[in-house]
Short mmCIF file of C-alpha atoms and ligand atoms in Angstrom, two decimals:
data_model
loop_
_atom_site.label_atom_id
_atom_site.label_comp_id
_atom_site.label_asym_id
_atom_site.label_seq_id
_atom_site.Cartn_x
_atom_site.Cartn_y
_atom_site.Cartn_z
CA MET A 1 16.51 61.28 113.32
CA ASN A 2 14.22 58.60 112.04
CA ASP A 3 13.97 60.42 108.75
CA ARG A 4 17.69 60.62 108.25
CA VAL A 5 18.07 56.89 108.72
CA GLU A 6 15.01 56.20 106.62
CA THR A 7 16.35 58.30 103.70
CA VAL A 8 19.64 56.46 103.71
CA VAL A 9 17.83 53.10 103.78
CA LYS A 10 15.56 54.10 100.92
CA ARG A 11 18.45 55.26 98.78
CA ALA A 12 20.30 52.08 99.65
CA LEU A 13 17.43 49.81 98.65
CA SER A 14 16.92 51.55 95.35
CA ALA A 15 20.66 51.39 94.63
CA ILE A 16 20.60 47.67 95.37
CA GLU A 17 17.62 47.10 93.20
CA ASN A 18 19.15 49.07 90.33
CA ALA A 19 22.40 47.13 90.38
CA ARG A 20 22.21 45.03 87.22
CA THR A 21 25.41 43.05 87.64
CA THR A 22 27.37 41.54 90.53
CA ALA A 23 30.11 44.04 89.79
CA ALA A 24 27.68 46.96 90.07
CA LEU A 25 26.26 45.47 93.26
CA GLU A 26 29.73 45.19 94.73
CA GLU A 27 30.28 48.89 94.00
CA ALA A 28 27.01 49.69 95.77
CA ARG A 29 28.05 47.58 98.79
CA VAL A 30 31.25 49.62 99.16
CA ARG A 31 29.39 52.89 98.69
CA LEU A 32 26.86 51.93 101.41
CA LEU A 33 28.77 49.93 103.97
CA GLY A 34 32.43 50.71 103.26
CA ARG A 35 34.71 52.74 105.50
CA LYS A 36 33.58 55.93 103.81
CA GLY A 37 30.11 54.57 103.13
CA GLU A 38 26.86 56.28 103.81
CA LEU A 39 26.04 54.19 106.85
CA THR A 40 29.40 54.88 108.39
CA LEU A 41 28.87 58.59 107.85
CA LEU A 42 25.46 58.26 109.50
CA MET A 43 27.06 56.63 112.55
CA ARG A 44 29.47 59.56 112.80
CA GLN A 45 26.53 61.90 113.23
CA MET A 46 25.97 60.27 116.63
CA ARG A 47 27.89 63.11 118.25
CA SER A 48 25.40 65.71 117.09
CA ILE A 49 22.58 63.85 118.78
CA ASP A 50 21.27 64.31 122.27
CA PRO A 51 22.92 61.84 124.62
CA GLU A 52 19.61 60.34 125.71
CA ASN A 53 18.64 59.67 122.09
CA ARG A 54 21.92 58.13 121.15
CA PRO A 55 21.07 54.52 122.09
CA ARG A 56 17.92 54.65 119.97
CA PHE A 57 19.83 56.25 117.09
CA GLY A 58 22.49 53.56 117.37
CA ALA A 59 19.88 50.84 117.33
CA LEU A 60 18.18 52.44 114.32
CA VAL A 61 21.40 52.63 112.36
CA ASN A 62 22.28 49.07 113.26
CA SER A 63 18.99 47.67 112.16
CA ALA A 64 19.28 49.76 109.00
CA ARG A 65 22.69 48.16 108.39
CA GLU A 66 21.26 44.69 108.97
CA ARG A 67 18.44 45.36 106.57
CA ILE A 68 20.80 46.69 103.90
CA GLU A 69 23.18 43.75 104.36
CA LYS A 70 20.34 41.31 103.99
CA GLU A 71 19.09 43.05 100.85
CA LEU A 72 22.61 43.11 99.45
CA ASP A 73 23.06 39.37 100.06
CA GLU A 74 19.75 38.47 98.55
CA ARG A 75 20.35 40.65 95.52
CA ALA A 76 23.84 39.17 95.17
CA MET A 77 22.44 35.66 95.14
CA ALA A 78 19.77 36.55 92.61
CA LEU A 79 22.25 38.29 90.32
CA ASP A 80 24.71 35.44 90.64
CA ALA A 81 22.04 32.89 89.70
CA ALA A 82 20.91 35.02 86.75
CA GLU A 83 24.46 35.48 85.49
CA LYS A 84 25.17 31.74 85.76
CA ALA A 85 22.00 30.93 83.87
CA GLU A 86 22.92 33.41 81.19
CA ARG A 87 26.43 31.95 80.86
CA LEU A 88 25.05 28.44 80.67
CA GLU A 89 22.78 29.54 77.88
CA SER A 90 25.37 31.47 75.89
CA GLU A 91 28.08 28.84 76.27
CA LYS A 92 25.78 25.97 75.53
CA ILE A 93 27.36 23.29 73.30
CA ASP A 94 25.20 20.96 71.27
CA VAL A 95 27.07 17.71 71.77
CA THR A 96 24.70 15.96 69.38
CA ALA A 97 25.59 18.27 66.45
CA PRO A 98 27.53 16.37 63.76
CA GLY A 99 31.27 17.12 63.76
CA ARG A 100 32.97 19.06 60.99
CA MET A 101 35.60 16.81 59.42
CA PRO A 102 38.84 18.56 58.55
CA ARG A 103 40.27 17.77 55.11
CA ILE A 104 43.18 15.47 55.72
CA GLY A 105 46.03 15.21 53.21
CA LYS A 106 47.18 11.80 52.07
CA ILE A 107 50.35 10.18 50.92
CA HIS A 108 50.40 9.78 47.14
CA PRO A 109 49.78 6.12 46.18
CA LEU A 110 53.18 5.96 44.44
CA THR A 111 54.98 7.30 47.52
CA GLN A 112 52.98 4.90 49.67
CA GLY A 113 53.90 2.05 47.34
CA ILE A 114 57.61 2.91 47.56
CA ARG A 115 57.37 3.09 51.35
CA ASP A 116 55.52 -0.22 51.65
CA ILE A 117 57.95 -2.04 49.36
CA THR A 118 61.17 -0.67 50.85
CA GLU A 119 59.83 -1.27 54.37
CA ILE A 120 59.55 -5.01 53.65
CA PHE A 121 63.16 -5.15 52.49
CA VAL A 122 64.34 -3.01 55.40
CA GLU A 123 62.82 -5.60 57.71
CA MET A 124 64.93 -8.21 55.90
CA GLY A 125 68.10 -6.22 56.56
CA PHE A 126 68.44 -4.12 53.39
CA LYS A 127 69.64 -0.53 53.54
CA VAL A 128 67.79 2.13 51.51
CA VAL A 129 70.02 4.30 49.32
CA GLU A 130 69.34 6.77 46.53
CA GLY A 131 71.38 7.89 43.56
CA PRO A 132 71.59 10.51 40.81
CA GLU A 133 68.94 10.72 38.09
CA VAL A 134 71.43 12.42 35.78
CA GLU A 135 73.85 9.57 35.27
CA THR A 136 76.85 8.72 33.17
CA ASP A 137 76.72 6.32 30.28
CA TYR A 138 79.35 4.33 32.17
CA TYR A 139 77.22 3.52 35.23
CA ASN A 140 73.92 3.22 33.37
CA PHE A 141 75.29 0.78 30.76
CA GLU A 142 79.00 0.07 30.59
CA ALA A 143 79.52 -1.03 34.20
CA LEU A 144 76.39 -3.16 33.90
CA ASN A 145 77.80 -5.36 31.17
CA THR A 146 75.76 -3.55 28.53
CA PRO A 147 78.22 -2.97 25.73
CA GLU A 148 77.85 -0.37 23.06
CA TYR A 149 76.12 -2.54 20.49
CA HIS A 150 73.42 -3.66 22.95
CA PRO A 151 69.85 -2.75 21.89
CA ALA A 152 69.12 -1.31 25.33
CA ARG A 153 71.48 1.54 24.46
CA ASP A 154 69.46 2.53 21.44
CA VAL A 155 69.02 6.31 21.42
CA GLN A 156 65.32 5.63 20.90
CA ASP A 157 65.11 4.57 24.55
CA THR A 158 67.47 6.94 26.30
CA PHE A 159 67.44 10.69 26.93
CA TYR A 160 71.04 11.70 26.31
CA ILE A 161 72.32 14.99 27.71
CA ASN A 162 75.56 14.63 25.81
CA GLU A 163 77.61 11.70 24.53
CA SER A 164 78.46 10.36 27.97
CA VAL A 165 75.76 11.83 30.23
CA LEU A 166 72.13 10.76 30.25
CA LEU A 167 68.98 10.48 32.33
CA ARG A 168 69.20 7.05 33.93
CA THR A 169 66.93 4.50 32.27
CA GLN A 170 66.95 2.21 35.31
CA THR A 171 67.97 2.26 38.99
CA SER A 172 70.54 -0.46 38.25
CA PRO A 173 73.51 1.98 37.94
CA MET A 174 73.33 2.24 41.72
CA GLN A 175 74.48 -1.40 41.84
CA ALA A 176 77.89 -0.38 40.51
CA ARG A 177 78.02 2.84 42.55
CA GLU A 178 77.24 1.05 45.81
CA MET A 179 79.70 -1.79 45.21
CA GLU A 180 82.45 0.72 44.38
CA LYS A 181 81.71 2.63 47.56
CA ARG A 182 81.46 -0.28 50.01
CA LYS A 183 83.26 -3.39 51.04
CA PRO A 184 81.12 -6.53 50.73
CA PRO A 185 78.68 -7.62 51.99
CA VAL A 186 76.48 -5.09 50.17
CA LYS A 187 72.76 -5.26 50.84
CA VAL A 188 70.74 -2.33 49.49
CA VAL A 189 67.45 -1.34 47.92
CA VAL A 190 67.31 1.76 45.70
CA PRO A 191 64.00 3.53 45.02
CA GLY A 192 63.99 6.33 42.45
CA LYS A 193 62.84 7.94 39.23
CA VAL A 194 63.98 6.64 35.85
CA TYR A 195 63.52 8.09 32.34
CA ARG A 196 62.84 6.62 28.93
CA ARG A 197 61.86 8.05 25.57
CA ASP A 198 58.34 6.67 25.62
CA GLN A 199 55.09 8.22 24.43
CA VAL A 200 52.57 8.69 27.21
CA ASP A 201 49.75 6.15 27.14
CA ALA A 202 47.83 3.94 29.56
CA THR A 203 50.93 1.87 30.38
CA HIS A 204 53.86 4.16 29.43
CA SER A 205 55.36 7.35 30.76
CA PRO A 206 58.73 8.99 30.00
CA VAL A 207 59.31 9.14 33.74
CA PHE A 208 58.45 6.39 36.17
CA HIS A 209 59.77 4.76 39.34
CA GLN A 210 61.80 1.66 40.01
CA ILE A 211 63.11 -0.10 43.07
CA GLU A 212 66.40 -1.88 42.67
CA GLY A 213 67.75 -4.54 45.01
CA LEU A 214 71.28 -5.83 45.39
CA LEU A 215 72.92 -8.35 47.68
CA VAL A 216 76.59 -9.28 47.28
CA ASP A 217 78.36 -11.60 49.68
CA ARG A 218 80.11 -14.97 49.75
CA ASP A 219 78.07 -17.98 48.62
CA VAL A 220 74.93 -16.17 47.52
CA THR A 221 72.77 -18.50 45.43
CA PHE A 222 69.67 -18.35 43.29
CA THR A 223 67.87 -20.03 46.18
CA ASP A 224 68.55 -16.99 48.36
CA LEU A 225 67.12 -14.77 45.63
CA LYS A 226 63.97 -16.87 45.23
CA GLY A 227 63.41 -17.07 48.97
CA THR A 228 63.80 -13.34 49.46
CA LEU A 229 61.50 -12.39 46.57
CA ALA A 230 58.89 -15.00 47.48
CA MET A 231 58.90 -13.60 51.00
CA PHE A 232 58.53 -10.08 49.59
CA ALA A 233 55.56 -11.18 47.45
CA ARG A 234 53.89 -12.85 50.40
CA ARG A 235 54.33 -9.74 52.55
CA PHE A 236 53.27 -7.28 49.86
CA TYR A 237 50.46 -9.18 48.14
CA GLY A 238 49.38 -11.07 51.21
CA GLY A 239 49.10 -14.61 52.45
CA GLU A 240 49.46 -17.47 50.05
CA ARG A 241 49.91 -15.52 46.82
CA GLU A 242 51.77 -17.87 44.49
CA VAL A 243 54.83 -16.73 42.55
CA ARG A 244 56.82 -18.33 39.74
CA PHE A 245 60.20 -17.62 38.19
CA ARG A 246 60.62 -17.67 34.41
CA PRO A 247 64.02 -17.68 32.66
CA HIS A 248 64.75 -14.34 31.02
CA TYR A 249 67.66 -12.24 29.80
CA PHE A 250 69.28 -9.16 31.35
CA PRO A 251 72.81 -8.07 30.47
CA PHE A 252 73.87 -7.60 34.10
CA THR A 253 72.61 -10.90 35.53
CA GLU A 254 73.32 -14.53 34.69
CA PRO A 255 71.19 -16.54 35.04
CA SER A 256 68.30 -14.07 34.79
CA ALA A 257 64.62 -14.49 35.50
CA GLU A 258 61.34 -12.66 35.74
CA MET A 259 59.02 -13.20 38.67
CA ASP A 260 55.28 -13.53 38.07
CA ILE A 261 52.48 -13.51 40.61
CA LEU A 262 49.31 -15.48 40.15
CA CYS A 263 46.62 -13.20 38.71
CA ALA A 264 44.33 -12.15 41.55
CA ILE A 265 41.47 -11.37 39.20
CA CYS A 266 41.05 -14.85 37.65
CA GLY A 267 43.07 -16.93 40.09
CA GLY A 268 45.20 -18.34 37.24
CA THR A 269 42.57 -19.39 34.70
CA GLY A 270 43.24 -16.41 32.43
CA CYS A 271 41.44 -13.06 32.02
CA ARG A 272 41.76 -9.63 30.42
CA VAL A 273 44.01 -8.24 33.17
CA CYS A 274 46.63 -11.01 32.85
CA LYS A 275 46.10 -11.19 29.06
CA GLN A 276 44.88 -14.80 29.40
CA GLU A 277 48.21 -15.80 30.97
CA GLY A 278 46.98 -16.50 34.49
CA TRP A 279 50.18 -14.86 35.69
CA ILE A 280 51.38 -11.28 35.90
CA GLU A 281 55.04 -10.27 35.65
CA VAL A 282 56.18 -8.07 38.53
CA LEU A 283 59.97 -7.89 38.44
CA GLY A 284 63.27 -8.87 36.81
CA CYS A 285 66.08 -10.51 38.71
CA GLY A 286 69.10 -12.74 38.56
CA LEU A 287 72.57 -13.49 39.86
CA VAL A 288 74.96 -10.60 39.38
CA HIS A 289 76.99 -11.14 36.19
CA PRO A 290 80.73 -11.75 36.86
CA ASN A 291 81.55 -8.87 34.50
CA VAL A 292 79.58 -6.49 36.73
CA LEU A 293 81.54 -7.65 39.78
CA ARG A 294 84.81 -7.25 37.86
CA ALA A 295 83.92 -3.74 36.74
CA VAL A 296 83.81 -2.55 40.36
CA GLY A 297 86.95 -4.46 41.35
CA TYR A 298 85.20 -7.36 43.11
CA ASP A 299 86.56 -10.88 42.58
CA PRO A 300 83.82 -13.10 41.04
CA ASP A 301 85.62 -16.20 42.29
CA GLU A 302 85.22 -14.97 45.81
CA LEU A 303 81.91 -13.15 45.74
CA THR A 304 78.48 -13.78 44.30
CA GLY A 305 75.32 -11.75 44.47
CA TYR A 306 71.78 -11.35 43.31
CA ALA A 307 69.92 -8.33 41.99
CA PHE A 308 66.36 -7.46 41.20
CA GLY A 309 64.43 -4.51 39.83
CA MET A 310 60.76 -3.68 39.78
CA GLY A 311 58.53 -0.95 38.34
CA VAL A 312 56.59 0.83 41.09
CA GLU A 313 53.75 2.17 38.90
CA ARG A 314 52.97 -1.30 37.61
CA ILE A 315 52.99 -2.82 41.08
CA VAL A 316 50.76 -0.07 42.48
CA MET A 317 48.37 -0.32 39.51
CA LEU A 318 48.06 -4.07 40.03
CA LYS A 319 47.54 -3.72 43.74
CA TYR A 320 44.71 -1.19 43.45
CA GLY A 321 43.28 -2.24 40.07
CA ILE A 322 44.21 1.08 38.38
CA ASP A 323 43.91 0.66 34.62
CA ASP A 324 45.58 3.86 33.40
CA LEU A 325 49.07 4.89 34.46
CA ARG A 326 48.35 8.56 33.67
CA LEU A 327 46.03 8.74 36.69
CA LEU A 328 49.11 8.43 38.89
CA PHE A 329 50.63 11.61 37.44
CA GLU A 330 47.63 13.84 36.87
CA ASN A 331 47.13 14.54 40.58
CA ASP A 332 43.37 14.82 40.31
CA LEU A 333 42.15 15.00 43.91
CA ARG A 334 39.05 12.97 43.05
CA PHE A 335 41.40 10.13 42.17
CA LEU A 336 44.02 10.66 44.88
CA SER A 337 41.54 10.96 47.74
CA GLN A 338 40.42 7.37 47.15
CA PHE A 339 43.60 5.97 48.63
N1 DAH B 1 66.91 -2.72 35.22
C1 DAH B 1 65.95 -3.62 34.68
C2 DAH B 1 64.94 -2.87 33.86
O1 DAH B 1 64.86 -1.67 33.99
C3 DAH B 1 65.26 -4.38 35.78
C4 DAH B 1 66.16 -5.38 36.43
C5 DAH B 1 66.20 -6.68 35.97
C6 DAH B 1 66.99 -5.00 37.47
C7 DAH B 1 67.03 -7.61 36.55
C8 DAH B 1 67.82 -5.94 38.08
C9 DAH B 1 67.83 -7.24 37.60
O2 DAH B 1 68.62 -5.64 39.10
O3 DAH B 1 68.65 -8.15 38.18
O4 DAH B 1 64.23 -3.44 33.09
#
């Protein structure tokens, strides 16, 4: 009787000791103590035992059960602790290790320039519109008071597709297109690509970007134009950057002017960047020529307007001190990632 209980206990203890994981230990627990477990089977043998020995047998089995339960619990705790320690070790994170920086893409400086510039005008109430790069001779020149004999129409400057279709040489044709499409007031800026027959060098490219501006309403004056552009310069170039307006000529504006900003390199005393001028030209502008208003069916006695146009590459190059325009088109990541 003793032996039978002792054998079961021995087997149980070695099973417990051999369980290497909590899962294996759980299996052993069921095998030993479960409804069909070895200890339960042992209890069933009670019937085959002499009645007077039964109490002792019962007590033996019970203490065997207690012993096994205790061993199981202890083993469970030990295994649990070991497994936790192992997990802690294998899942350890070195929070002091330096992070791996992902490569982040960037907006191209020209795109960023266009966004920055248009954003300033949007804040002043201008709408952003875009137009066709393949344009008619009519909108690119004729409607802009640029008659056939004008030097700007020289085939040297313009890519013609046929006699009356060309690649636009400026964003100005959108002035006429917008006025034709809308009732005044018209208040738009037009970013986009323009094309000219130029050899590539440090300051020229056959394709570049402009931003056109147009405001047409009643009683628009040169003062409005100066105020708007001075505000733009202050926002874009920062703080107290001085600007000046110089008389100039454009076919589609009268009077016309160019706006200069004070050279940031020399502060106005003259240097290589401003070609000893002290000032750097950044855009052309003027009051919309009455002929341009007439061409779109607006009455110049009733309406006036101003227009301006700027080259994006030039503005971006000045802002970042880039000395070769080609860098903006070569898309060398070593260059682009600096912005
Ligand atoms: N379209 C001119 C150019 O490409 C720039 C320009 C000058 C646009 C005066 C204007 C303007 O709207 O009023 O050189």
